[in-house]
GROMACS .gro file of C-alpha atoms in nm:
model
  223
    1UNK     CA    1   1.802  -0.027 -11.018
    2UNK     CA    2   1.654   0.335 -11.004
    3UNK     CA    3   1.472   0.264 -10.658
    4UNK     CA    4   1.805   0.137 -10.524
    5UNK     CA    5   1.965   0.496 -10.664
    6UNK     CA    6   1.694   0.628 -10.508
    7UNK     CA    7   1.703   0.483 -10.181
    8UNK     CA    8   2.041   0.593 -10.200
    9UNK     CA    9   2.019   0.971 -10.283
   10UNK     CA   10   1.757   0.956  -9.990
   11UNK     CA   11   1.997   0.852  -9.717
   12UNK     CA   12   2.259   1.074  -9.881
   13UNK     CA   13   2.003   1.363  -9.834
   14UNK     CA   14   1.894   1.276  -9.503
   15UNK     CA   15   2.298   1.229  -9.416
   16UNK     CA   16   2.378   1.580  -9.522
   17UNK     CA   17   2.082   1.733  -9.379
   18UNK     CA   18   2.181   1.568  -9.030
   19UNK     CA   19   2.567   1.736  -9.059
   20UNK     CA   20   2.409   2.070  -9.162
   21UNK     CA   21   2.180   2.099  -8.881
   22UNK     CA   22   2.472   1.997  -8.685
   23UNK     CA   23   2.693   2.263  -8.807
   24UNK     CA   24   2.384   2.552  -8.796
   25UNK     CA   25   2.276   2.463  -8.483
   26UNK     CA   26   1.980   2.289  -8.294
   27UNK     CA   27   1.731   2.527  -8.246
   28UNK     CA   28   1.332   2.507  -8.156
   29UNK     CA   29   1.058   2.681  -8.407
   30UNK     CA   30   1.008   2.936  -8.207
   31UNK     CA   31   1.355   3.002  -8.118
   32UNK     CA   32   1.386   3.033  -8.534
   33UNK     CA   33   1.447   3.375  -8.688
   34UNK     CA   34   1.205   3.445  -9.001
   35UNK     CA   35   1.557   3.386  -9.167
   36UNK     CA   36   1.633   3.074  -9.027
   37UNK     CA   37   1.286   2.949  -9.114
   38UNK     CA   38   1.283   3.033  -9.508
   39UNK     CA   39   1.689   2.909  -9.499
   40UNK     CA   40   1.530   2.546  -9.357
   41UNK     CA   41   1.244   2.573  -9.575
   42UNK     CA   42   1.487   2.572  -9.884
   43UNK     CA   43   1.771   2.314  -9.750
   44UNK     CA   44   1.478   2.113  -9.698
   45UNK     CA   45   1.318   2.133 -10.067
   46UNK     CA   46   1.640   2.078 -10.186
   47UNK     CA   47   1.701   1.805 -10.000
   48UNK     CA   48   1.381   1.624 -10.176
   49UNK     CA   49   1.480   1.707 -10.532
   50UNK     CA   50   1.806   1.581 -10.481
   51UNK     CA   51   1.665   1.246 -10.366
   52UNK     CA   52   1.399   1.221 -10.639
   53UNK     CA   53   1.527   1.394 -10.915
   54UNK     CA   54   1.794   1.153 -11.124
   55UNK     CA   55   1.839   1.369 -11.391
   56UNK     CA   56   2.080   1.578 -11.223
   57UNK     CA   57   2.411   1.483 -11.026
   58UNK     CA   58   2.385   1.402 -10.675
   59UNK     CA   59   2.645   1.606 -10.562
   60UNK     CA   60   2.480   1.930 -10.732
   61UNK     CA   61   2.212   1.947 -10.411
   62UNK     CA   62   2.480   1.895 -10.197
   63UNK     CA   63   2.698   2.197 -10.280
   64UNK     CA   64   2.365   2.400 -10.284
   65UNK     CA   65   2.247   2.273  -9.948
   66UNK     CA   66   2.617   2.372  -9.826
   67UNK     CA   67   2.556   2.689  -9.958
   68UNK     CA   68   2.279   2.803  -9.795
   69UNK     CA   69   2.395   2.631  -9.459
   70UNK     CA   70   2.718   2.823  -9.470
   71UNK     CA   71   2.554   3.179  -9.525
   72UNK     CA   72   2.332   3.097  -9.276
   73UNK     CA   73   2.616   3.032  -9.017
   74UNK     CA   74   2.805   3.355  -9.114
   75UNK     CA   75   2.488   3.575  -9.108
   76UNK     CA   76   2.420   3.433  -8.727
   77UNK     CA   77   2.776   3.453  -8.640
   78UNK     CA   78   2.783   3.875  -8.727
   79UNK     CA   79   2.432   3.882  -8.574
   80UNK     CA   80   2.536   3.764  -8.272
   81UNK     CA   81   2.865   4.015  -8.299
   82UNK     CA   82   2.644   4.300  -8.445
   83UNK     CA   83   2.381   4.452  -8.296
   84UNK     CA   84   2.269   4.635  -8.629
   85UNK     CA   85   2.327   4.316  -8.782
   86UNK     CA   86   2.087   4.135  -8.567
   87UNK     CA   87   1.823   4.341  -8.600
   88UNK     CA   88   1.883   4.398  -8.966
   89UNK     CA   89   1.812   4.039  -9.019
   90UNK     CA   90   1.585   3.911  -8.676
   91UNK     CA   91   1.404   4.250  -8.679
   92UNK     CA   92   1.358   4.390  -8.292
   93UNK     CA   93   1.092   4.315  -8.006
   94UNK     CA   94   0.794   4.528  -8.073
   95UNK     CA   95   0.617   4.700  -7.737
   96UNK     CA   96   0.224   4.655  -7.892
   97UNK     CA   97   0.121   4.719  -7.496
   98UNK     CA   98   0.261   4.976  -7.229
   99UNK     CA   99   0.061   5.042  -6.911
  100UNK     CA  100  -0.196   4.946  -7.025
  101UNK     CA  101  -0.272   5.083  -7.345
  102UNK     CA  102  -0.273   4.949  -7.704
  103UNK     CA  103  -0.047   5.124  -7.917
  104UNK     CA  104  -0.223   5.055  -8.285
  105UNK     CA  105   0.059   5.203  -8.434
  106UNK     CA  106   0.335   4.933  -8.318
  107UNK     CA  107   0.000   4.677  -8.416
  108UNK     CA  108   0.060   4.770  -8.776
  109UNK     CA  109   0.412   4.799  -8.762
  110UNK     CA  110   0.402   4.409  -8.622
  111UNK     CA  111   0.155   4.350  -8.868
  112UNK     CA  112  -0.114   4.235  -8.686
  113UNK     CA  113  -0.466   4.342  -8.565
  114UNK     CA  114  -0.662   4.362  -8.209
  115UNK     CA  115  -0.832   4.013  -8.284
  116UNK     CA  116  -0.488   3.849  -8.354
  117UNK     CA  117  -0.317   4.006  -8.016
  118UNK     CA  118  -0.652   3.885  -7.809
  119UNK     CA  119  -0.622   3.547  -7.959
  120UNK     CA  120  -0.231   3.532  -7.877
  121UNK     CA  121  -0.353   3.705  -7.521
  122UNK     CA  122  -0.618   3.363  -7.467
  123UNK     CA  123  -0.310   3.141  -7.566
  124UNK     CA  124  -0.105   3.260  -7.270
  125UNK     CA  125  -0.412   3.236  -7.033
  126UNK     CA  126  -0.509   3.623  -6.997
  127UNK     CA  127  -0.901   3.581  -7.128
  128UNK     CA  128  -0.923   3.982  -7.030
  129UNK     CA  129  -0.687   4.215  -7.204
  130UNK     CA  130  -0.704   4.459  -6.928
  131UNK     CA  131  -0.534   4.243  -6.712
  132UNK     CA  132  -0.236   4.275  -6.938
  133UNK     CA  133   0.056   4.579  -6.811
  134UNK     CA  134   0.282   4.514  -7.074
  135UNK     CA  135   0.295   4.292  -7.411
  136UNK     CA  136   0.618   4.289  -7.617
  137UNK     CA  137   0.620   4.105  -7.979
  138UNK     CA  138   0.989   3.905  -7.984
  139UNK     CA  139   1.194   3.923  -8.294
  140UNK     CA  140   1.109   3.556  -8.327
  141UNK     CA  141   0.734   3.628  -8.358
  142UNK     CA  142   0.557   3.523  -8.014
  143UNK     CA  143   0.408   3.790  -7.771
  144UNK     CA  144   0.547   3.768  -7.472
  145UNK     CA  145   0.259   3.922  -7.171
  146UNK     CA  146   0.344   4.117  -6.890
  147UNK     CA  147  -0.016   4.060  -6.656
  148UNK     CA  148  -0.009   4.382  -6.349
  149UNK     CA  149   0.061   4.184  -6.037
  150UNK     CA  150  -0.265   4.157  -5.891
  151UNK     CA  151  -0.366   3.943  -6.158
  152UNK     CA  152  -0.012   3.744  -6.153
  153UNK     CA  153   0.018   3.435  -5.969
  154UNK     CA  154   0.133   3.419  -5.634
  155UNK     CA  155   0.489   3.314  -5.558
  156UNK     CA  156   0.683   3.185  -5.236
  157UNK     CA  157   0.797   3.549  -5.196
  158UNK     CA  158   0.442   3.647  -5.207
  159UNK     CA  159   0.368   3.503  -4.941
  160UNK     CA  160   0.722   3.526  -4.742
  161UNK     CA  161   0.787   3.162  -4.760
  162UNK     CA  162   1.144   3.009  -4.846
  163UNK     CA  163   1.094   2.679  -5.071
  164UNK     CA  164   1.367   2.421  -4.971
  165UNK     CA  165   1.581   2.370  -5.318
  166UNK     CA  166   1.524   2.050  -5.482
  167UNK     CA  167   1.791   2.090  -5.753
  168UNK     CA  168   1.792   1.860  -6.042
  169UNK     CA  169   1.629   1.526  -6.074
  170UNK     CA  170   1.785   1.253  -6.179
  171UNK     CA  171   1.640   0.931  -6.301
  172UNK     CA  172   1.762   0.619  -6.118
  173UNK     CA  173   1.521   0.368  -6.303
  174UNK     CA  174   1.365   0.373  -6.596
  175UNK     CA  175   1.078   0.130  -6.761
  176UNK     CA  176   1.189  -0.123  -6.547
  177UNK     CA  177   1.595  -0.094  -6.610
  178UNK     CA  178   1.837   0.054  -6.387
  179UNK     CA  179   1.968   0.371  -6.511
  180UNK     CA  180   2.398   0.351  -6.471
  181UNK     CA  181   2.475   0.708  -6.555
  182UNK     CA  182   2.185   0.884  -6.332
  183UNK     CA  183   2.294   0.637  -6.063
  184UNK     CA  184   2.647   0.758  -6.136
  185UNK     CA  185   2.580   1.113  -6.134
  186UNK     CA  186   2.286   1.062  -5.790
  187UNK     CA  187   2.653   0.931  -5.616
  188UNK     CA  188   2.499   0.634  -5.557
  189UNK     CA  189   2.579   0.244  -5.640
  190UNK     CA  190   2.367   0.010  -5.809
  191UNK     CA  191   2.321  -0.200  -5.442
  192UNK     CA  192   2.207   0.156  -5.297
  193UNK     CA  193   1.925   0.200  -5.546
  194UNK     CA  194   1.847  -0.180  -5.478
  195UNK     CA  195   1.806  -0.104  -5.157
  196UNK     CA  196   1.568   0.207  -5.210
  197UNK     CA  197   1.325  -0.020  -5.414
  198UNK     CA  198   1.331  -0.296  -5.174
  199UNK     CA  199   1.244  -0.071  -4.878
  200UNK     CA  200   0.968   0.062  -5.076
  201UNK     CA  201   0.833  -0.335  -5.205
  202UNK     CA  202   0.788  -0.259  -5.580
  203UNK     CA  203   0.899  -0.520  -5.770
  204UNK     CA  204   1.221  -0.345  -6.015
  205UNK     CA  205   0.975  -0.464  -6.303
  206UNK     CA  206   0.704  -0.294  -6.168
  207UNK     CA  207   0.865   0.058  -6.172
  208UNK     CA  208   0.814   0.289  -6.467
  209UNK     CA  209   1.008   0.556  -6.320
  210UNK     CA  210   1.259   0.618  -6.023
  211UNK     CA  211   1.418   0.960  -5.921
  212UNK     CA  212   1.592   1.163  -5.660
  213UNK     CA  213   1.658   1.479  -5.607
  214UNK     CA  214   1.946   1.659  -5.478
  215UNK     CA  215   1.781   1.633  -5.086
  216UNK     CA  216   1.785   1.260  -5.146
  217UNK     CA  217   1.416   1.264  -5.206
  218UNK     CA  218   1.286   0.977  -5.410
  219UNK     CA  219   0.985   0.935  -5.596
  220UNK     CA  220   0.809   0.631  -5.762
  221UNK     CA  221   0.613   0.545  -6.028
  222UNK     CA  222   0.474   0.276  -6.099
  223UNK     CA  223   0.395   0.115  -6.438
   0.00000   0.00000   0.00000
């Protein structure tokens, strides 16, 4: 009886945590404030107690998983109204380099050293510091590096070249089954794509992906 409680309580959890990351918001890790991190941290533990622990109401980790969820969306709603707000909670980007030069100051202000900036530096491809102009730490944590444009790479303008726009790609096939809404949204009709993959003899089983672009370019692959 108490594993059936407990399978329970776990899909209750699991239920809640689903509507509370609805109502906070889908965001990535790094798009996470230090806030947002500790606030899913602790929705999270509760979350496990409240599926494990039958001691206590069920409805008790509920309320506090609201809790926190709710002060969470307030605090992001006035710190995207307040600019004092947001940075009194999400802190403010940090310059750690400015032509050139390493300010050791803002280092120890972000609360890192030279060894931890170089490593971040080999992450994002620059293996020689002096390469970098400019390097800003985000309020979300990551260092964001600004290379001086010699040692960026080369774009269409660069080189005084106009790239034809390719727009979005849409996929028309997928693991061998016709996709209805990309065909749909490509403006096509389900004979039209048959067509495509008969002029280009692949079997439709044989195709592990089909798209087009908004030139009408197609590309497959097959499985």
């Amino acid at each position: 009886m108490q594993i059936l409680y407990i399978i329970v309580l776990s899909a209750g959890s699991f239920l809640t945590l689903f509507l509370l990351n609805k109502l906070m918001g889908n965001r990535q890790m790094s798009q996470m404030s230090y806030f947002d991190y500790v606030v899913g941290i602790t929705i999270g533990s509760i979350a496990a107690e409240m599926a494990t622990n039958l001691d206590k109401s069920w409805y008790y980790g509920v309320i506090a998983m609201s809790v926190y969820a709710i002060i969470d969306v307030v605090l992001s709603f006035f710190a995207r109204r307040s600019k004092k707000a947001r940075e009194l909670l999400n802190g403010k980007p940090i310059v750690l380099i400015s032509k050139g030069k390493i300010y050791k100051s803002e280092l120890k202000k972000a609360k890192i050293n030279v060894n931890d900036l170089i490593s971040q530096a080999r992450n994002k491809g620059f293996f020689d510091i002096s390469e970098i102009d400019c390097a800003i730490m985000e309020d979300n944590g990551s260092i964001s590096f600004l290379p001086y444009p010699i040692y960026r790479p080369a774009t269409p303008e660069d080189i005084h070249k106009n790239p034809v726009r390719t727009g979005l790609v849409t996929n028309l096939v997928v693991d061998g089954v016709l996709q209805d809404d990309g065909i749909q949204q490509a403006g096509l009709t389900t004979q039209g794509v048959q067509d495509i993959i008969k002029n280009n003899k692949v079997p439709l089983s044989d195709i592990l992906l089909l798209t087009i672009d908004e030139q009408q370019q197609t590309h497959i692959f097959k499985k």
